[in-house]
Backbone as CSV, one residue per row, in Angstrom:
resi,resn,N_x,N_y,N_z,CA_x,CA_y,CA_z,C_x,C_y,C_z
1,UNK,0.853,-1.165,0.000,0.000,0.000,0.000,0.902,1.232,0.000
2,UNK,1.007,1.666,-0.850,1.744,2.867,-0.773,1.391,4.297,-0.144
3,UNK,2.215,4.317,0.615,1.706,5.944,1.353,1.380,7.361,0.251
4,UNK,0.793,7.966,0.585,0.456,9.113,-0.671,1.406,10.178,0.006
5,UNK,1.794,11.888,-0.945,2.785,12.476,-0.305,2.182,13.242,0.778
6,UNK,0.656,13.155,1.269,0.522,13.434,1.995,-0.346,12.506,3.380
7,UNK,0.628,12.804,4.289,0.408,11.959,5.428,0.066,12.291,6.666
8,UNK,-1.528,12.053,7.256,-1.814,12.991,8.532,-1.736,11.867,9.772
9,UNK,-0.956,12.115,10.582,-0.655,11.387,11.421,-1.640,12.035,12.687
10,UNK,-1.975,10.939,13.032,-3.302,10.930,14.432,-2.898,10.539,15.907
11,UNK,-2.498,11.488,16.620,-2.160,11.742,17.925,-3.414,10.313,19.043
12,UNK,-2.562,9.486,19.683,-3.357,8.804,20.513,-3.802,9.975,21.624
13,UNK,-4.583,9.509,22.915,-4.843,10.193,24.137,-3.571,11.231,24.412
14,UNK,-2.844,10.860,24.522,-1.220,11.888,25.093,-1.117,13.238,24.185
15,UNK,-2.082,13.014,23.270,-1.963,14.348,22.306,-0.938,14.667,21.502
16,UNK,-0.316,15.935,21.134,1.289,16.075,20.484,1.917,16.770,21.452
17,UNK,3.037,15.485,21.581,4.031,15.716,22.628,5.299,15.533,21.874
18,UNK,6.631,15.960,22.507,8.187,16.147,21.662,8.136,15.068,20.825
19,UNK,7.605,13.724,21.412,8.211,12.385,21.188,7.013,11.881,19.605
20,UNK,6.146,12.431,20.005,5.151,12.102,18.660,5.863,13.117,17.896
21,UNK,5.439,14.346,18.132,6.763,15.210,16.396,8.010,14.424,16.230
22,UNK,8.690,13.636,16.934,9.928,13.242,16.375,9.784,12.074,15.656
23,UNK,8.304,11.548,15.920,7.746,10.086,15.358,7.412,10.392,13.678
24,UNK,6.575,11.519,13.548,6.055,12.367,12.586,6.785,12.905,11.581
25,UNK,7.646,13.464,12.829,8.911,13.566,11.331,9.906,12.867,10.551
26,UNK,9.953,11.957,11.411,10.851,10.949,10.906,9.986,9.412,9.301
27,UNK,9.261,9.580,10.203,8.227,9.124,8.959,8.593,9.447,7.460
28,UNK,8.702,11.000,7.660,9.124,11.672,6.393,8.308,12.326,5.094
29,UNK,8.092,13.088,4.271,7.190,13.230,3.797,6.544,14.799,4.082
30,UNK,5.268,14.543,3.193,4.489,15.854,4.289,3.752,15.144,5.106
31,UNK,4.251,15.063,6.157,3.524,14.780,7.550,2.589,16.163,7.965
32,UNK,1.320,15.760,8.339,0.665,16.806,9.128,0.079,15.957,10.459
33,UNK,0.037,16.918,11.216,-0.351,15.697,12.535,-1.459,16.575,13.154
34,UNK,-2.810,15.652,13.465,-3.813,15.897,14.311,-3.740,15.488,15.386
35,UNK,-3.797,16.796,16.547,-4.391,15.697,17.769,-5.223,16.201,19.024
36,UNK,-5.698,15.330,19.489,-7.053,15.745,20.043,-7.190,17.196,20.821
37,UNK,-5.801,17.673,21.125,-5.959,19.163,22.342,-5.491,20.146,21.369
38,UNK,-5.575,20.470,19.649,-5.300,21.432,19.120,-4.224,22.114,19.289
39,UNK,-3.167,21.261,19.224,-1.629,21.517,19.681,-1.260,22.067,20.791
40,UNK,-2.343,22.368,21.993,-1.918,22.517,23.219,-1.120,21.010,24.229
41,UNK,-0.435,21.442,24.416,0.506,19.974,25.050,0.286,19.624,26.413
42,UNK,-0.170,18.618,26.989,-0.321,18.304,27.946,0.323,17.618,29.036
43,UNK,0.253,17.676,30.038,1.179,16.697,30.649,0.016,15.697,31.716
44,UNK,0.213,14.397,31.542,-0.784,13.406,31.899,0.414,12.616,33.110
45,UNK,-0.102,12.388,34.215,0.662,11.036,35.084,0.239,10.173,34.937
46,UNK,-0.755,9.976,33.663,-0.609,8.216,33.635,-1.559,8.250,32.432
47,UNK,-1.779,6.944,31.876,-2.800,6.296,30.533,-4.124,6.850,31.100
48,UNK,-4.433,6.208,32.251,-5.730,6.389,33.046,-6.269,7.951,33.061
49,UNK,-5.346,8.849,33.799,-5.743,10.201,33.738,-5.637,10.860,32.268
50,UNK,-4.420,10.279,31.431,-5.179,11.185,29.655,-6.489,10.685,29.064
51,UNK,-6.760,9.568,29.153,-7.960,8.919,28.717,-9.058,9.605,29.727
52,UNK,-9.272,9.169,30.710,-10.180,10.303,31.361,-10.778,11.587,30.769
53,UNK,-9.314,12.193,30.612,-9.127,13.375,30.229,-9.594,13.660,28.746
54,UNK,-9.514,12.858,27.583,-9.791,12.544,26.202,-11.307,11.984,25.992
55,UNK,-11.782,11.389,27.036,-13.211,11.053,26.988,-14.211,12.105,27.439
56,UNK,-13.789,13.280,28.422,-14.748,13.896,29.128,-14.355,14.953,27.970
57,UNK,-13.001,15.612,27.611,-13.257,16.900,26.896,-13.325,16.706,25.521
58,UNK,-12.650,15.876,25.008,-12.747,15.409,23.077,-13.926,14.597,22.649
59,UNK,-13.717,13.058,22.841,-14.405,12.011,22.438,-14.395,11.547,21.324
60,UNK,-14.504,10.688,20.918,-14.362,9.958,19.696,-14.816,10.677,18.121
61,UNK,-16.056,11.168,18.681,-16.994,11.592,17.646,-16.528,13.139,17.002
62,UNK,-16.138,13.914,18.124,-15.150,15.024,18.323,-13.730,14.984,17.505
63,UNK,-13.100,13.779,17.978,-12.080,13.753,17.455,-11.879,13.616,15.818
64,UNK,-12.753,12.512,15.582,-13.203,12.540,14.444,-13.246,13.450,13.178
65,UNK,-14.563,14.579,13.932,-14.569,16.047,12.958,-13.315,17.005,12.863
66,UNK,-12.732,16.700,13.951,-11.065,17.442,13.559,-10.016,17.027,12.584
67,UNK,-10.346,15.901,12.325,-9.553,14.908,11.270,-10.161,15.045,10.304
68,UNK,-11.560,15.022,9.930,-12.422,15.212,8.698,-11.649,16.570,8.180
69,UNK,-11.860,17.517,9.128,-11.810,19.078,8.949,-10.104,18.713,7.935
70,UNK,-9.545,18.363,8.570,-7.915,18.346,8.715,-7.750,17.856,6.973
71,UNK,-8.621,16.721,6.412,-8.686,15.857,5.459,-8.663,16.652,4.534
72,UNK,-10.002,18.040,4.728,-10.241,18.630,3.800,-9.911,19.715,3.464
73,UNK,-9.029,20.052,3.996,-8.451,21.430,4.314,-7.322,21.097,2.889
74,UNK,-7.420,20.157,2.343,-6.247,19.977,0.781,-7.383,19.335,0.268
75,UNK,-5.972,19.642,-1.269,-7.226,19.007,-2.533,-6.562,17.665,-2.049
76,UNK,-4.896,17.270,-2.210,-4.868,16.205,-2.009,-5.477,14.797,-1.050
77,UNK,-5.713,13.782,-1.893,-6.091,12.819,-1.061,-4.562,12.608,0.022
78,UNK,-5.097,11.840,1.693,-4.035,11.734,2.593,-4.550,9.999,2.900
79,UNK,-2.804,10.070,3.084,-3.052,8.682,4.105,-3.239,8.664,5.514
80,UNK,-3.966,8.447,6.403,-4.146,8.477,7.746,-3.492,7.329,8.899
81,UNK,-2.601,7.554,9.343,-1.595,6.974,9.481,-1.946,7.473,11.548
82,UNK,-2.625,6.228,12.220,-3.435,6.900,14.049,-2.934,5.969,14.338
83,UNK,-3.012,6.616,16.129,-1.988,5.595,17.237,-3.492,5.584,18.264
84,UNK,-3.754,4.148,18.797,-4.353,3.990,19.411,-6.165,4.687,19.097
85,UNK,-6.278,5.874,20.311,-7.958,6.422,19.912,-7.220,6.917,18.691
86,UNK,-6.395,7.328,17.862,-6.221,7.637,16.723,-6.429,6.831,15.802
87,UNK,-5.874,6.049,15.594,-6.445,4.455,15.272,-7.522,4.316,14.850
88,UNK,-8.608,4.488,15.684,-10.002,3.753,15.899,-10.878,5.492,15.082
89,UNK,-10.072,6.768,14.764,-10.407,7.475,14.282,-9.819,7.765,12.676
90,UNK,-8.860,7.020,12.503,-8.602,6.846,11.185,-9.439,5.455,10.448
91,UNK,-9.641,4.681,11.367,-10.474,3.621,10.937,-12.147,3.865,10.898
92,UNK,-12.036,5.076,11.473,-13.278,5.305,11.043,-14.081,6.072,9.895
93,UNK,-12.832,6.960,9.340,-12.730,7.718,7.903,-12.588,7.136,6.994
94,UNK,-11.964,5.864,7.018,-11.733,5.159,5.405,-13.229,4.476,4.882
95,UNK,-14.197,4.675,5.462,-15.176,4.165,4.851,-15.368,5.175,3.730
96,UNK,-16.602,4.927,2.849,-17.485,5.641,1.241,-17.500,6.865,1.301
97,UNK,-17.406,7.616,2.852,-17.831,8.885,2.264,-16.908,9.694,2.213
98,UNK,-15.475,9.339,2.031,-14.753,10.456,2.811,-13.495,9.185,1.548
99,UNK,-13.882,8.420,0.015,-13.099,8.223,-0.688,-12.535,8.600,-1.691
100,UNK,-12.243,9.755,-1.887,-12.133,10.186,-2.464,-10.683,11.539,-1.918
101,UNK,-10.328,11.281,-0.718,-9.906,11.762,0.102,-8.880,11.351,0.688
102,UNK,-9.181,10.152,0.964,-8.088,9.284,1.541,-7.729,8.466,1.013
103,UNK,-6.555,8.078,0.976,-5.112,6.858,0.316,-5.252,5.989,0.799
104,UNK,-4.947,5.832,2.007,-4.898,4.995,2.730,-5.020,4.619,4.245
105,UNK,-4.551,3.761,5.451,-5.058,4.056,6.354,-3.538,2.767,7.482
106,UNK,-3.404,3.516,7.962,-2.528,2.810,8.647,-2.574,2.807,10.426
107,UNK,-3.489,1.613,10.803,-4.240,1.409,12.679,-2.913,0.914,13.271
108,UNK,-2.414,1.533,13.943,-1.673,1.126,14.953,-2.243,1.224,16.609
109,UNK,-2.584,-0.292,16.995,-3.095,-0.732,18.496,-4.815,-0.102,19.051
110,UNK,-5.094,0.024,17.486,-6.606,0.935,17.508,-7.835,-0.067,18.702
111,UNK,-7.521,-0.038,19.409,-8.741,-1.254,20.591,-9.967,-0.832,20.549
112,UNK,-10.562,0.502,19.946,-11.703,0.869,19.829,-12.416,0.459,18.215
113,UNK,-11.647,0.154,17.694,-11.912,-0.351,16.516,-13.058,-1.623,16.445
114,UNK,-12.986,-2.516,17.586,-13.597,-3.469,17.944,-15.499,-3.119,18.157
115,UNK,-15.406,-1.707,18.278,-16.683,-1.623,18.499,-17.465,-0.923,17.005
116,UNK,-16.653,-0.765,15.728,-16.414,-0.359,14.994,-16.832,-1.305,13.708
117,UNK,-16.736,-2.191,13.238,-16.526,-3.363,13.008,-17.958,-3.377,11.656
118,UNK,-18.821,-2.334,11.555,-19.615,-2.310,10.567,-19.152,-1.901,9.733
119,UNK,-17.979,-0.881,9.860,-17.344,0.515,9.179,-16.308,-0.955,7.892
120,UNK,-16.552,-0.604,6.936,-15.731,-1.404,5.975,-14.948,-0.630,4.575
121,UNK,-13.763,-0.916,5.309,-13.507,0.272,4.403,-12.736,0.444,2.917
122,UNK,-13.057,1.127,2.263,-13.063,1.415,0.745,-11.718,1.563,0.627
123,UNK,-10.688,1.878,1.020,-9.468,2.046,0.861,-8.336,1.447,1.646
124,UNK,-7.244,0.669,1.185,-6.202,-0.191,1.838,-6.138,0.257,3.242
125,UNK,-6.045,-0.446,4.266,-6.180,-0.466,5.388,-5.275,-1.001,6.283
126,UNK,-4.046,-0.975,7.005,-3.353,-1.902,7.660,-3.341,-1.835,9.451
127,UNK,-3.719,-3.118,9.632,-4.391,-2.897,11.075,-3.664,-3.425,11.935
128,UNK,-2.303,-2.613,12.871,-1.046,-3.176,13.633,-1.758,-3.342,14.767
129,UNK,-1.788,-4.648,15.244,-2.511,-5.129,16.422,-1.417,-5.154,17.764
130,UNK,-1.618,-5.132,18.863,-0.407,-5.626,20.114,-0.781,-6.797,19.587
131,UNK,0.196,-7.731,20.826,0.278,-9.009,21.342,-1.186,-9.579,22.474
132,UNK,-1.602,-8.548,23.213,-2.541,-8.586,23.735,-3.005,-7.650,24.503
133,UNK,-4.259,-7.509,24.888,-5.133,-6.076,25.504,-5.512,-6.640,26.792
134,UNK,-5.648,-5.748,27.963,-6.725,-6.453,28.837,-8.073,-6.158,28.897
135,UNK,-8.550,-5.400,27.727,-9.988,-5.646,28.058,-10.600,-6.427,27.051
136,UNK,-9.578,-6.670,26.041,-10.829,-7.699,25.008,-8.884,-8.426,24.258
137,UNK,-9.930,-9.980,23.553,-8.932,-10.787,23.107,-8.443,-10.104,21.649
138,UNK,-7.149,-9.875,21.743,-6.654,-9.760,20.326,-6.501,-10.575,19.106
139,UNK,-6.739,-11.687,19.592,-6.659,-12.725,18.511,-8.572,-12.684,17.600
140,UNK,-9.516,-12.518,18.453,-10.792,-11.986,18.044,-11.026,-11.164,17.495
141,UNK,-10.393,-9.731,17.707,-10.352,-8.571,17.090,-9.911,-9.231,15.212
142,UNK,-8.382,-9.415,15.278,-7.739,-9.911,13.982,-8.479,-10.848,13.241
143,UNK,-9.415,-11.999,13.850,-9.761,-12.561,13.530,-11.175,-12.205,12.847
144,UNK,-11.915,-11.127,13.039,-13.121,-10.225,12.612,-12.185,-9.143,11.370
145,UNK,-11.355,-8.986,11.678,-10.806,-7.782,10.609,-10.426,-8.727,9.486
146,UNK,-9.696,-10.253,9.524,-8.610,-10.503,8.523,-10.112,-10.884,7.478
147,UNK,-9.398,-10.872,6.099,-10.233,-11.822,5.080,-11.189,-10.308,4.535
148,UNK,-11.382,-9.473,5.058,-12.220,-8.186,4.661,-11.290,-7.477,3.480
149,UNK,-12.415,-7.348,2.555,-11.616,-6.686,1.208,-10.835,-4.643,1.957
150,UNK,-9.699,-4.911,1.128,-9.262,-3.877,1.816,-8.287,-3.835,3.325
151,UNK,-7.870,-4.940,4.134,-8.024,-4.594,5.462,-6.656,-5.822,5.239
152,UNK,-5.679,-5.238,6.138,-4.299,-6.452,6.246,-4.011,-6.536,7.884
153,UNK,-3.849,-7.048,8.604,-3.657,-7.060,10.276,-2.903,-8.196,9.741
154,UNK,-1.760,-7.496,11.424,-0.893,-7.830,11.717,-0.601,-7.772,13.386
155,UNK,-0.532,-8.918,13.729,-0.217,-8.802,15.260,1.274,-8.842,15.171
156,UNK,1.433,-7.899,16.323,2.677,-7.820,16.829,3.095,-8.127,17.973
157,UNK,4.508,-8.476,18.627,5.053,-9.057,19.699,5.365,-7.924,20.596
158,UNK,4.242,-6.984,20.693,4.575,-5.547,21.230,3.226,-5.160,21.932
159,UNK,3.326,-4.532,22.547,1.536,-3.893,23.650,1.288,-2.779,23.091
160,UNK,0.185,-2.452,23.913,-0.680,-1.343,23.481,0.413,0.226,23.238
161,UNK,0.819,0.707,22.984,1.488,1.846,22.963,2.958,2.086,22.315
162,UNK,3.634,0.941,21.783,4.848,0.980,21.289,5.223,1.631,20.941
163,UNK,4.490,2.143,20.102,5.174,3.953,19.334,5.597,4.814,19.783
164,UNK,5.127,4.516,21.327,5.172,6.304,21.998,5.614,6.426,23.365
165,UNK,6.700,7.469,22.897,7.950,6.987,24.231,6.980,7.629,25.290
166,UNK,6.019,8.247,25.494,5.149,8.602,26.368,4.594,7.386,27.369
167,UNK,4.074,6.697,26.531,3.403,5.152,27.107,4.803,4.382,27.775
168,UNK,3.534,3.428,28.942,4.668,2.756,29.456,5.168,2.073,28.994
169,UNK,3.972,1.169,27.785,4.852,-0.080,26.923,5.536,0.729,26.008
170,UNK,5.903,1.385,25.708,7.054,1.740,24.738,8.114,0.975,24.274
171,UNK,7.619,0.203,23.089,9.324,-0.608,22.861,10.364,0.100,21.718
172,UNK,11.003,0.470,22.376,12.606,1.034,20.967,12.387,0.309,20.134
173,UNK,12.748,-1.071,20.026,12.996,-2.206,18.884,11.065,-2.010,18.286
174,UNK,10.380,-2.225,18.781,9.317,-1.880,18.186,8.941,-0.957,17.109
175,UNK,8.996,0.335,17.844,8.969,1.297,17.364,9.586,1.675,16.059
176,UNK,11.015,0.948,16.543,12.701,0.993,15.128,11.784,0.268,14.062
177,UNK,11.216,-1.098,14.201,10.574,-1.712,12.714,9.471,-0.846,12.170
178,UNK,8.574,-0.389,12.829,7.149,0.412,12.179,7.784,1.304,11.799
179,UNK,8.287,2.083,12.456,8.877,3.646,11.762,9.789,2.799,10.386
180,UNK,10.807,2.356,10.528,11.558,1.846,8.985,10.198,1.316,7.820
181,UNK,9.094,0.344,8.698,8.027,0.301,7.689,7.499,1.163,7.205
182,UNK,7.100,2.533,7.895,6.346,3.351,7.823,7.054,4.021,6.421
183,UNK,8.121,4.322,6.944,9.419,4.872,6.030,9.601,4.094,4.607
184,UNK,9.329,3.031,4.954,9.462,2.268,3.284,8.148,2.191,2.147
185,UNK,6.733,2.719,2.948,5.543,2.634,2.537,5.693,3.616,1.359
């Protein structure tokens, strides 16, 4: 699936912090990055309190129209390239109405995606799963996504957050393969 030259990268709960622009840029490209606090930067002590924090003032549906907005703000079509609730908000744009727009779609550890699961989407899709979640089975999730026209999952030997030196699971070696993938797309 080839990345298009333009690429909007989707901020999980933690928002844009040093460590996501250095993710963003390294990617390469025209990166543009959405994320849920409108480039105000936050500082969270834990998963628990940004999510809190991302459910009572953004929300899914919220987050959403900022990414739509973001989509259309060029003629060019973008690839949407989300971490986590980003994820589950880029997976929610690649459906019919919004094809013409988007390239492509790249879910990294999207767990909300699961509730999602009508949304089928019109444009290449690659869905980076962890190793496992604790609130629902990952092998179920992959197993509802694989075989769908459009849609490639891939579990990985990595948890919920790899990408992002913010999160606790943060893996370097993780992170080092997606970004070189990301980079080779």
């Amino acid at each position: 699936m080839p990345i298009s030259k333009r690429t909007i990268c989707i901020a999980d709960i933690f928002g844009t912090t040093p460590a996501f622009e250095r993710l963003c840029q390294a990617i390469g490209g025209a990166v543009e990055v959405v994320d849920p606090y409108s480039g105000l930067q936050r500082k969270f002590a834990s998963e628990q309190e940004a999510y809190a924090y991302f459910m009572t003032e953004v929300g899914l549906d919220r987050y959403s129209e900022m990414v739509r907005d973001q989509i259309a703000a060029a003629q060019d079509s973008a690839c949407l390239v989300g971490f986590s609730v980003g994820a589950a908000v880029a997976w929610s744009l690649t459906g019919a109405s919004l094809a013409d727009q988007v390239s492509c779609g790249v879910c990294f550890y999207g767990s909300q995606i699961r509730h999602m699961l009508d949304i089928q989407p019109v444009v290449p899709v690659t869905c980076i799963l962890p190793t496992s979640e604790p609130a629902f089975c990952v092998q179920t999730l992959a197993k509802a996504l694989s075989g769908r026209n459009n849609v490639s999952v891939e579990t990985t030997p990595y948890l919920h957050g790899f990408m992002n030196e913010v999160s606790a699971n943060y893996d370097r070696q993780g992170c080092a393969v997606y970004l070189e993938w990301l980079q080779r797309m």
